[in-house]
Short mmCIF file of C-alpha atoms in Angstrom, two decimals:
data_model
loop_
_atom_site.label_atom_id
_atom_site.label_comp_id
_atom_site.label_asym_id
_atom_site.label_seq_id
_atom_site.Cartn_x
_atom_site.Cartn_y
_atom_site.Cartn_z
CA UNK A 1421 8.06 31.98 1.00
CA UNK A 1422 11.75 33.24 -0.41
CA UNK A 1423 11.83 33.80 -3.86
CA UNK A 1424 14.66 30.87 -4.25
CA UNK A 1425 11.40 28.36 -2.93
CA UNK A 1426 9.22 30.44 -5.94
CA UNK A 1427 11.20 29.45 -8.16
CA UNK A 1428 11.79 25.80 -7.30
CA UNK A 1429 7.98 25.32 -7.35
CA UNK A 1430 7.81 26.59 -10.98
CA UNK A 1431 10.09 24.82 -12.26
CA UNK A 1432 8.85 21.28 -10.39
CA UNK A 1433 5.55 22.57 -11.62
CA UNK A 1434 6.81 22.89 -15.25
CA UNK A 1435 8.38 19.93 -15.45
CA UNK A 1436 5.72 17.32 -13.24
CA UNK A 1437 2.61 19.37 -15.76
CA UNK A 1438 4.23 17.38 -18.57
CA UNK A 1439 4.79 13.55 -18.86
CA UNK A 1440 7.44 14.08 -21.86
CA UNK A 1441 9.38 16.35 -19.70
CA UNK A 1442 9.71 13.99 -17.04
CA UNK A 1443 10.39 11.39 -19.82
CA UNK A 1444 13.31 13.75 -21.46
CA UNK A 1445 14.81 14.31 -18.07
CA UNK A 1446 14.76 10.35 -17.10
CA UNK A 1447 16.41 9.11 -20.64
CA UNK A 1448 19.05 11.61 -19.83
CA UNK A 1449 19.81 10.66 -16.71
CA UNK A 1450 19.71 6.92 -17.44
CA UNK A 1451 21.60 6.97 -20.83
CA UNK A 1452 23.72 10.70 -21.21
CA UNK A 1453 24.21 12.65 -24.43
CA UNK A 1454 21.05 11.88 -26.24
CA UNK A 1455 20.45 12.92 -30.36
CA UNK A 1456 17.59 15.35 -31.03
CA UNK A 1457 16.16 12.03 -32.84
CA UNK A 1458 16.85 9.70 -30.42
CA UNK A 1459 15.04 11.68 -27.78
CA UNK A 1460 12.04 11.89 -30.36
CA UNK A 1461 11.67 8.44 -31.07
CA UNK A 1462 11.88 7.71 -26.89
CA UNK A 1463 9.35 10.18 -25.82
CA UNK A 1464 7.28 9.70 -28.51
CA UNK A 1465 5.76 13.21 -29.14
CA UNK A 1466 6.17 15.32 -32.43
CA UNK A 1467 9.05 17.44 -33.10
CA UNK A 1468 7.48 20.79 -32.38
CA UNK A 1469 6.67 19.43 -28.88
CA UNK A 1470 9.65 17.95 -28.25
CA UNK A 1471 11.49 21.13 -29.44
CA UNK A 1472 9.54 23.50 -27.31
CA UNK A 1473 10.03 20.90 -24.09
CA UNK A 1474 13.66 20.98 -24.95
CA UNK A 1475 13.56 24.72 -24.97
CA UNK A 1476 11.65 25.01 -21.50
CA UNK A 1477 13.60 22.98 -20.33
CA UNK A 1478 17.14 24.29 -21.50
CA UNK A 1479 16.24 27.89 -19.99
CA UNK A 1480 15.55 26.66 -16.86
CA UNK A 1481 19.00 25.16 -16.71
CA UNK A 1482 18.39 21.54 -15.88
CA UNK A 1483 19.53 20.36 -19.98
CA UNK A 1484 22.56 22.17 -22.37
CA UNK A 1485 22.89 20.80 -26.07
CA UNK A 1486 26.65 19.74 -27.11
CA UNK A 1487 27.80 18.67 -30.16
CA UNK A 1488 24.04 18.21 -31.21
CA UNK A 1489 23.07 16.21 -28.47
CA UNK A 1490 21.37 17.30 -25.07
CA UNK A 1491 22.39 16.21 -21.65
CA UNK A 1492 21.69 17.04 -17.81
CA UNK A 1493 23.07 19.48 -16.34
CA UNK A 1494 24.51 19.41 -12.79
CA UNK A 1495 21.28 21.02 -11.57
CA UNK A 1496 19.19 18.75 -13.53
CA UNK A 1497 21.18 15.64 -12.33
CA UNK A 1498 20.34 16.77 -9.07
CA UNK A 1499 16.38 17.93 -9.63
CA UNK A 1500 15.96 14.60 -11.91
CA UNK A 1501 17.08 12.31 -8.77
CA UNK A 1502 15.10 14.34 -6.29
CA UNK A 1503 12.04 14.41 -9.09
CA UNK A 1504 12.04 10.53 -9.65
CA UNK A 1505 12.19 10.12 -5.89
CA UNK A 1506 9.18 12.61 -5.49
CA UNK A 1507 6.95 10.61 -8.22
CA UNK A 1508 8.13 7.07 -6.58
CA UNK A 1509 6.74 8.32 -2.92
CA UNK A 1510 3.72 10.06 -5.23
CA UNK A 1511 2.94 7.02 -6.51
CA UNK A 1512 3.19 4.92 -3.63
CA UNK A 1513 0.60 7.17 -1.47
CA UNK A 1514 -1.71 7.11 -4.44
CA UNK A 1515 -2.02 2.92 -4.19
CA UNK A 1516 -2.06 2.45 -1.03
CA UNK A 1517 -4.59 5.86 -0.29
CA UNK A 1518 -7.41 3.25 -0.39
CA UNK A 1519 -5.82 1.94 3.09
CA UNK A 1520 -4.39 4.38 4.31
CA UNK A 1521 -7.06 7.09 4.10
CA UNK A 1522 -9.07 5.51 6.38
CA UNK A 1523 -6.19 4.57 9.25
CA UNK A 1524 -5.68 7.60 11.45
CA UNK A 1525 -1.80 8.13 11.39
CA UNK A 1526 -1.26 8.15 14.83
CA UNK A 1527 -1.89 3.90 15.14
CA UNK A 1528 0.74 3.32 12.58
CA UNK A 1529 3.46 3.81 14.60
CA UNK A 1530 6.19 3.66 11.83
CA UNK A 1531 7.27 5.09 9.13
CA UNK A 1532 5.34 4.61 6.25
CA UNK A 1533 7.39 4.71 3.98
CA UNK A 1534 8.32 1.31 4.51
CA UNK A 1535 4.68 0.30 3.07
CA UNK A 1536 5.81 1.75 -0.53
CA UNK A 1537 6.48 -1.66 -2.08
CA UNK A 1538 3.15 -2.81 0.05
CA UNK A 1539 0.71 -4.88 -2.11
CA UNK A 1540 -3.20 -3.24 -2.61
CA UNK A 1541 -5.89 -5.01 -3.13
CA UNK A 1542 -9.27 -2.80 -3.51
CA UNK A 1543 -13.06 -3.29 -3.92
CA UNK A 1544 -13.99 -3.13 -7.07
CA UNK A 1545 -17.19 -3.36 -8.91
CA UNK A 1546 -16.41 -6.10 -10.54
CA UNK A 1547 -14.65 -7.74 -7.76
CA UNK A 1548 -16.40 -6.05 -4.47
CA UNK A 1549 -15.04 -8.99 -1.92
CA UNK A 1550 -11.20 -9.14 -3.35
CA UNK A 1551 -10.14 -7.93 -0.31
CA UNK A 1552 -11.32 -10.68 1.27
CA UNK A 1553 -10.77 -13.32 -1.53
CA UNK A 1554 -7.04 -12.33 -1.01
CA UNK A 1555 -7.13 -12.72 3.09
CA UNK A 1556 -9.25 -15.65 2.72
CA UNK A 1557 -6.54 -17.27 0.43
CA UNK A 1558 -3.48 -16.31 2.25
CA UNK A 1559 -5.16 -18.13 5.40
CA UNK A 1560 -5.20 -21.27 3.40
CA UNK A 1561 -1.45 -21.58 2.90
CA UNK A 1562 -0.85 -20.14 6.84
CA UNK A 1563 1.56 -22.05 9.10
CA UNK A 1564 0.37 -19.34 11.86
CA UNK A 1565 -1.83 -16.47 11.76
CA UNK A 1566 -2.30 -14.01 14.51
CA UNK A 1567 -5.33 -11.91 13.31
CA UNK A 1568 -7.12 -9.21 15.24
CA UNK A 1569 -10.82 -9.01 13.63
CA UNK A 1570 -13.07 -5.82 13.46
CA UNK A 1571 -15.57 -8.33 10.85
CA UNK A 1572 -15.69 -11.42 9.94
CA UNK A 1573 -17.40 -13.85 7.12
CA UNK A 1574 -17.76 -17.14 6.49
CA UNK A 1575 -15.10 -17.78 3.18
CA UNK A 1576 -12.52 -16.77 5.50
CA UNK A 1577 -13.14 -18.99 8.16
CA UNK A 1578 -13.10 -22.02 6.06
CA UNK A 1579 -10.31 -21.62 4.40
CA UNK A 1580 -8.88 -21.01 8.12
CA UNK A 1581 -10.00 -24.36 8.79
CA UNK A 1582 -8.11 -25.49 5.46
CA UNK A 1583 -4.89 -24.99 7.16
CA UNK A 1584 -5.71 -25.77 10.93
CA UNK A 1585 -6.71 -29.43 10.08
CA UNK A 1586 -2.93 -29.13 8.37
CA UNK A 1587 -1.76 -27.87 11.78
CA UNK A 1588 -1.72 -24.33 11.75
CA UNK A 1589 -1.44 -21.85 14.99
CA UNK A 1590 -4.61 -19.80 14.79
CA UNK A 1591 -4.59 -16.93 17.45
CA UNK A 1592 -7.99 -14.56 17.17
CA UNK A 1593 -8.62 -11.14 18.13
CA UNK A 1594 -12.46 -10.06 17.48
CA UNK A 1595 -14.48 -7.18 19.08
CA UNK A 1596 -17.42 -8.61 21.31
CA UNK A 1597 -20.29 -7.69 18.12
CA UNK A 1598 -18.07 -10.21 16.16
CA UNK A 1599 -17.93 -12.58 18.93
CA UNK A 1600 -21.59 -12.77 18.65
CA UNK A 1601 -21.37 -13.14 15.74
CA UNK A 1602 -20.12 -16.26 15.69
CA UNK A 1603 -21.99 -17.93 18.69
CA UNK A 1604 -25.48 -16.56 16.47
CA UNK A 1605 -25.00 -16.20 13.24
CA UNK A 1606 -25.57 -19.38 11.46
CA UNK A 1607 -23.37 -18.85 8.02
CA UNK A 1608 -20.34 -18.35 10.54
CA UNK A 1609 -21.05 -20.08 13.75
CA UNK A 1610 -20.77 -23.64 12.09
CA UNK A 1611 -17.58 -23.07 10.07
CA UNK A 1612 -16.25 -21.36 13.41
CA UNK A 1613 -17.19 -23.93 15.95
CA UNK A 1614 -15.68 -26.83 13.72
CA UNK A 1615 -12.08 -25.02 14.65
CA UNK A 1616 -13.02 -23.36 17.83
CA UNK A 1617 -12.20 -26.71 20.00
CA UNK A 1618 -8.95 -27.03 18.27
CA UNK A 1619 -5.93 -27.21 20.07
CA UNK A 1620 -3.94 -25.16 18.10
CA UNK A 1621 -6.02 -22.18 18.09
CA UNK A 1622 -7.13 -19.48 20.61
CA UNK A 1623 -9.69 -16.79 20.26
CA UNK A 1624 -10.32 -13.85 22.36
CA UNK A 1625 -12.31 -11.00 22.63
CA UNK A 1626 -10.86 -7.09 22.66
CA UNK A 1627 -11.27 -4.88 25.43
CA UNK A 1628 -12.22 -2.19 22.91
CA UNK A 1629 -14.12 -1.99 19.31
CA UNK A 1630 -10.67 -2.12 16.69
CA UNK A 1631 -11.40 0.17 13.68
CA UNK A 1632 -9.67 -2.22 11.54
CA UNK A 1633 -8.55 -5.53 10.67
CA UNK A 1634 -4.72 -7.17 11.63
CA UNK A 1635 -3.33 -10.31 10.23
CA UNK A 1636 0.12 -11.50 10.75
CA UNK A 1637 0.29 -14.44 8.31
CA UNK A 1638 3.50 -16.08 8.46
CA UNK A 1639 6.19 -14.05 7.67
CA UNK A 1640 3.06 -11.02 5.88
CA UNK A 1641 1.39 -8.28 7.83
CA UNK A 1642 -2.03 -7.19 6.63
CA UNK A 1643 -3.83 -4.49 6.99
CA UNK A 1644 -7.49 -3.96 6.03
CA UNK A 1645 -10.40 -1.85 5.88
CA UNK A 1646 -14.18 -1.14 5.49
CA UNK A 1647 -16.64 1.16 4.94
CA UNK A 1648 -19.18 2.95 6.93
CA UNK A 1649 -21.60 -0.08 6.15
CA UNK A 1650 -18.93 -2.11 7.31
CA UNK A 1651 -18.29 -3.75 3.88
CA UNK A 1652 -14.68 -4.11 2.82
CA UNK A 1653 -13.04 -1.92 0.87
CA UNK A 1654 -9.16 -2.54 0.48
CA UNK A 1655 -6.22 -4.39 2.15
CA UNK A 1656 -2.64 -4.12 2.22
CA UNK A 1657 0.09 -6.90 2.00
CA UNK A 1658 4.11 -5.79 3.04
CA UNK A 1659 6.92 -8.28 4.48
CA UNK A 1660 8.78 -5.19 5.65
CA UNK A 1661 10.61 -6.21 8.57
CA UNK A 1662 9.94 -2.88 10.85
CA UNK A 1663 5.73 -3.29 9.79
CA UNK A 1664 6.07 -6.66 11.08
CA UNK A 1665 7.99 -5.76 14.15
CA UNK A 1666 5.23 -3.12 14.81
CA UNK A 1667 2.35 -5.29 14.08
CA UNK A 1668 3.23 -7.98 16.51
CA UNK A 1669 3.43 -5.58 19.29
CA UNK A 1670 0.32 -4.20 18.35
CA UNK A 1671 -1.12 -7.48 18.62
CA UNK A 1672 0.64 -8.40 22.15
CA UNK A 1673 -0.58 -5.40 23.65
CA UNK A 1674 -4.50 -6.29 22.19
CA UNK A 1675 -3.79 -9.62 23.41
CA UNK A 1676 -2.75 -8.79 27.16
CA UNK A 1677 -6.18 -6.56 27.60
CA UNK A 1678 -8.53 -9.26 26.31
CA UNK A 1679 -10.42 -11.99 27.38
CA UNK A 1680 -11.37 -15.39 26.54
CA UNK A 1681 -14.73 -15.75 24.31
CA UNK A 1682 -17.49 -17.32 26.03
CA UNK A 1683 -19.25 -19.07 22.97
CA UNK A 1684 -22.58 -19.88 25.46
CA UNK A 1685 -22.66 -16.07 26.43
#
């Protein structure tokens, strides 16, 4: 590591350590020459802080005081932009690690990036199923869902049926333990056979166990997933055109290796 590298890392260290830093640096950057004062009252910290922040900062040469105001300097333009871009991607991977920590990388095959304005829904312990109070509703309102499923429950189902009796497309992908599932299980088999036998939807059964769930609903992909007990844990909502474009082939290619379900298996 070059000592250049060093001494970026301290200084993104210094800065990140401290909320009001990052706060001085952003008012700066979004409104110029800022008063001593003014800077006070919008970070909100007492005047020795703020002073010694100011300091720390000034030596590092990011801010320079002028006429008794401070401002960015050209290097702290350019750290500020690269800093607020940093937090935003930060951020992001911290809402959406519920999801993604439990997807190996290599079957999202884009960039994830595009999943930063993603919606997250977790398990909580007040709420343990809203994961599946959110899929469960979005199926409601569905003009066509394409859905690959690794589990499945019986809310979901009838508010599947919700929208099929209003003429939605159902397509179904389910592993073969859900597909017996459903021919056995009583709390699912009823709601499922009163829209298996519907014309407007198709189920099939995977070639191979899927580690978890799929849902193209309208023009939303989700993706969700469970625990080790199989309970679910989180699920994410994006409209991002390239997640979509991936998520449909994902589902053509399940689609082309499976096999009609044989409910009297």
């Amino acid at each position: 590591m070059t000592d250049r590298t060093g001494d970026a890392i301290e200084t993104l260290e210094y800065v990140a350590r401290s909320p009001s830093r990052v706060r001085i640096l952003e008012t700066l950057s979004a409104e110029g020459a800022v008063s001593r004062d003014a800077l006070r009252t919008e970070v909100d910290v007492v005047r020795t802080t703020l002073q010694r922040n100011l300091a720390g900062l000034r030596e590092r040469g990011l801010i320079r005081e002028r006429d008794r105001c401070y401002e960015l300097t050209s290097a702290g333009s350019l750290a500020t932009s690269g800093l607020s871009t940093a937090l935003e991607r930060v951020d992001a991977a911290e809402r959406l690690r519920p999801v993604l920590e439990r997807v190996p990388a290599t079957e999202l095959a884009f960039d994830t990036e595009r999943l930063v304005d993603a919606t997250v829904v977790e398990s909580t312990t007040a709420n343990p199923y809203g994961p599946v109070e959110y899929h469960a509703a979005s199926l409601a309102d569905a003009i066509r869902a394409r859905v690959v499923l690794p589990a499945t429950g019986a809310t979901p189902l009838e508010r599947a049926r919700e929208a099929i009796e209003s003429g939605a497309v159902f397509e179904l992908i389910v592993t073969e333990s859900v597909a017996e599932t459903l021919r056995t299980e009583p709390s699912v088999a009823d709601p499922f056979a009163a829209i298996a036998d519907a014309d407007s939807v198709t189920v099939s059964v995977a070639e191979r166990e899927i580690s978890f769930y799929l849902g193209i609903v309208d023009d939303a992909v989700q993706i969700g997933v469970h625990d080790e007990s199989g309970l679910p844990t989180a699920l994410l909502e994006s409209t991002d055109a390239g997640v979509r474009e991936w998520a449909i082939d994902r589902f053509d290619s399940l689609a082309e290796q499976a096999t009609a379900i044989d409910l009297e298996a």
